[in-house]
Amino acid sequence: MKRKVLLIEDNEQNRYLVKYILEKAGHEVIEACTGQEGIDLATSEHPALILLDIQLPVMDGYSVAKELRRVASLNRVPIVAVTSYAMPGDRERVLESGCSGYIEKPINPSTFLSEITPFIEDTSPGASP
Ligand code: MN
């Protein structure tokens, strides 16, 4: 099923790769390069899934996730962190910031879709109260 996915990522090559994979699978991708742009787009576009880079300039992904969770209409949107951080405790920090899950970089093009599928399967856009 076609989903609208918001990708918040400052690296152009990573954006290109993720967009390519998702569009090939029939999804719609909207892109933001900064956290603030991502928050604005999430609020206006109501995506079914948000893919969030943690290493962003100015406002890091943890802060972006916390801000997104403060928006009532986005409270239940799945947020999946995509990050190369691999220090002990990073996964916990990601989840504590409000993210629903965690995918490690570098992205594996052959498994990426199956990794995000559990987060979009149970979501019906517009159905949340
Ligand atoms: Mn980055």
mmCIF file of C-alpha atoms and ligand atoms in Angstrom:
data_model
loop_
_atom_site.group_PDB
_atom_site.id
_atom_site.type_symbol
_atom_site.label_atom_id
_atom_site.label_comp_id
_atom_site.label_asym_id
_atom_site.label_seq_id
_atom_site.Cartn_x
_atom_site.Cartn_y
_atom_site.Cartn_z
ATOM 1 C CA MET A 1 0.000 0.000 0.000
ATOM 2 C CA LYS A 2 1.230 3.461 -0.912
ATOM 3 C CA ARG A 3 2.384 5.545 2.046
ATOM 4 C CA LYS A 4 3.580 9.089 2.452
ATOM 5 C CA VAL A 5 7.017 8.987 4.069
ATOM 6 C CA LEU A 6 8.856 12.015 5.433
ATOM 7 C CA LEU A 7 12.625 11.719 5.257
ATOM 8 C CA ILE A 8 14.613 14.082 7.482
ATOM 9 C CA GLU A 9 18.244 13.738 6.427
ATOM 10 C CA ASP A 10 20.985 16.278 5.731
ATOM 11 C CA ASN A 11 23.127 14.031 3.527
ATOM 12 C CA GLU A 12 22.156 14.265 -0.126
ATOM 13 C CA GLN A 13 23.445 10.793 -1.058
ATOM 14 C CA ASN A 14 21.508 9.179 1.775
ATOM 15 C CA ARG A 15 18.361 11.067 0.764
ATOM 16 C CA TYR A 16 18.808 9.933 -2.812
ATOM 17 C CA LEU A 17 19.216 6.277 -1.840
ATOM 18 C CA VAL A 18 16.270 6.152 0.556
ATOM 19 C CA LYS A 19 14.028 8.047 -1.837
ATOM 20 C CA TYR A 20 14.974 5.685 -4.655
ATOM 21 C CA ILE A 21 14.197 2.574 -2.587
ATOM 22 C CA LEU A 22 10.875 3.902 -1.286
ATOM 23 C CA GLU A 23 9.614 5.296 -4.590
ATOM 24 C CA LYS A 24 10.520 2.080 -6.359
ATOM 25 C CA ALA A 25 8.253 0.358 -3.831
ATOM 26 C CA GLY A 26 5.443 2.764 -4.690
ATOM 27 C CA HIS A 27 5.658 5.093 -1.702
ATOM 28 C CA GLU A 28 5.551 8.881 -1.798
ATOM 29 C CA VAL A 29 8.617 10.580 -0.310
ATOM 30 C CA ILE A 30 8.842 14.106 1.009
ATOM 31 C CA GLU A 31 12.249 15.373 2.065
ATOM 32 C CA ALA A 32 13.657 17.746 4.639
ATOM 33 C CA CYS A 33 17.318 18.683 5.131
ATOM 34 C CA THR A 34 17.017 20.152 8.623
ATOM 35 C CA GLY A 35 15.110 19.310 11.774
ATOM 36 C CA GLN A 36 13.013 22.451 11.676
ATOM 37 C CA GLU A 37 12.066 21.885 8.057
ATOM 38 C CA GLY A 38 11.133 18.323 8.993
ATOM 39 C CA ILE A 39 8.911 19.439 11.867
ATOM 40 C CA ASP A 40 7.170 21.974 9.622
ATOM 41 C CA LEU A 41 6.595 19.395 6.882
ATOM 42 C CA ALA A 42 5.401 16.747 9.327
ATOM 43 C CA THR A 43 2.865 19.187 10.734
ATOM 44 C CA SER A 44 1.511 20.210 7.336
ATOM 45 C CA GLU A 45 1.785 16.901 5.453
ATOM 46 C CA HIS A 46 0.885 14.304 8.117
ATOM 47 C CA PRO A 47 3.126 11.495 6.826
ATOM 48 C CA ALA A 48 2.430 7.841 7.651
ATOM 49 C CA LEU A 49 6.070 7.378 8.650
ATOM 50 C CA ILE A 50 8.969 9.635 9.542
ATOM 51 C CA LEU A 51 12.541 8.512 8.878
ATOM 52 C CA LEU A 52 14.852 10.599 11.017
ATOM 53 C CA ASP A 53 18.603 11.026 10.751
ATOM 54 C CA ILE A 54 20.092 11.572 14.217
ATOM 55 C CA GLN A 55 23.203 13.446 13.092
ATOM 56 C CA LEU A 56 21.678 16.675 11.817
ATOM 57 C CA PRO A 57 23.138 20.192 11.937
ATOM 58 C CA VAL A 58 21.745 22.769 14.412
ATOM 59 C CA MET A 59 19.015 20.545 15.870
ATOM 60 C CA ASP A 60 19.907 16.876 16.281
ATOM 61 C CA GLY A 61 17.504 14.004 15.720
ATOM 62 C CA TYR A 62 16.828 13.475 19.427
ATOM 63 C CA SER A 63 15.556 17.055 19.726
ATOM 64 C CA VAL A 64 13.554 16.695 16.516
ATOM 65 C CA ALA A 65 11.848 13.526 17.808
ATOM 66 C CA LYS A 66 10.984 15.231 21.103
ATOM 67 C CA GLU A 67 9.513 18.218 19.255
ATOM 68 C CA LEU A 68 7.501 15.967 16.934
ATOM 69 C CA ARG A 69 6.001 14.143 19.928
ATOM 70 C CA ARG A 70 4.837 17.482 21.368
ATOM 71 C CA VAL A 71 2.618 18.008 18.317
ATOM 72 C CA ALA A 72 -0.697 16.395 19.215
ATOM 73 C CA SER A 73 -1.543 15.368 15.648
ATOM 74 C CA LEU A 74 1.844 13.642 15.298
ATOM 75 C CA ASN A 75 1.795 11.847 18.608
ATOM 76 C CA ARG A 76 1.202 8.435 17.042
ATOM 77 C CA VAL A 77 3.141 8.737 13.789
ATOM 78 C CA PRO A 78 5.917 6.139 13.709
ATOM 79 C CA ILE A 79 9.358 7.754 13.827
ATOM 80 C CA VAL A 80 12.257 5.531 12.838
ATOM 81 C CA ALA A 81 15.746 6.809 13.597
ATOM 82 C CA VAL A 82 18.332 6.109 10.924
ATOM 83 C CA THR A 83 21.770 6.542 12.365
ATOM 84 C CA SER A 84 25.350 5.379 12.310
ATOM 85 C CA TYR A 85 25.721 5.906 16.048
ATOM 86 C CA ALA A 86 26.626 2.564 17.532
ATOM 87 C CA MET A 87 27.683 3.432 21.061
ATOM 88 C CA PRO A 88 26.153 1.507 23.975
ATOM 89 C CA GLY A 89 23.030 3.327 25.115
ATOM 90 C CA ASP A 90 22.325 5.004 21.783
ATOM 91 C CA ARG A 91 19.352 2.771 21.026
ATOM 92 C CA GLU A 92 17.876 3.572 24.439
ATOM 93 C CA ARG A 93 18.461 7.276 23.889
ATOM 94 C CA VAL A 94 16.732 7.076 20.517
ATOM 95 C CA LEU A 95 13.693 5.355 22.023
ATOM 96 C CA GLU A 96 13.605 7.722 25.013
ATOM 97 C CA SER A 97 13.492 10.703 22.632
ATOM 98 C CA GLY A 98 10.205 9.389 21.227
ATOM 99 C CA CYS A 99 11.326 7.318 18.259
ATOM 100 C CA SER A 100 9.476 4.069 17.545
ATOM 101 C CA GLY A 101 12.503 2.209 16.218
ATOM 102 C CA TYR A 102 16.021 2.323 14.956
ATOM 103 C CA ILE A 103 17.786 1.380 11.715
ATOM 104 C CA GLU A 104 21.553 1.423 11.495
ATOM 105 C CA LYS A 105 23.554 3.120 8.772
ATOM 106 C CA PRO A 106 24.913 2.359 6.296
ATOM 107 C CA ILE A 107 21.527 1.524 4.827
ATOM 108 C CA ASN A 108 21.313 -1.930 3.301
ATOM 109 C CA PRO A 109 19.249 -1.471 0.111
ATOM 110 C CA SER A 110 18.219 -5.133 0.045
ATOM 111 C CA THR A 111 16.757 -5.150 3.580
ATOM 112 C CA PHE A 112 15.708 -1.520 4.127
ATOM 113 C CA LEU A 113 12.126 -1.965 2.948
ATOM 114 C CA SER A 114 11.513 -4.985 5.131
ATOM 115 C CA GLU A 115 12.999 -3.087 8.074
ATOM 116 C CA ILE A 116 10.522 -0.215 7.793
ATOM 117 C CA THR A 117 7.483 -2.297 6.799
ATOM 118 C CA PRO A 118 6.489 -3.221 10.375
ATOM 119 C CA PHE A 119 6.186 0.486 11.149
ATOM 120 C CA ILE A 120 3.812 1.304 8.289
ATOM 121 C CA GLU A 121 1.715 -1.870 8.176
ATOM 122 C CA ASP A 122 -0.460 -1.069 11.178
ATOM 123 C CA THR A 123 -0.896 2.614 10.447
ATOM 124 C CA SER A 124 -3.976 3.991 8.748
ATOM 125 C CA PRO A 125 -3.403 7.675 7.957
ATOM 126 C CA GLY A 126 -6.247 9.820 9.172
ATOM 127 C CA ALA A 127 -7.690 7.061 11.315
ATOM 128 C CA SER A 128 -6.076 8.244 14.525
ATOM 129 C CA PRO A 129 -8.416 10.135 16.844
HETATM 130 MN MN MN B 1 23.303 13.412 8.950
#
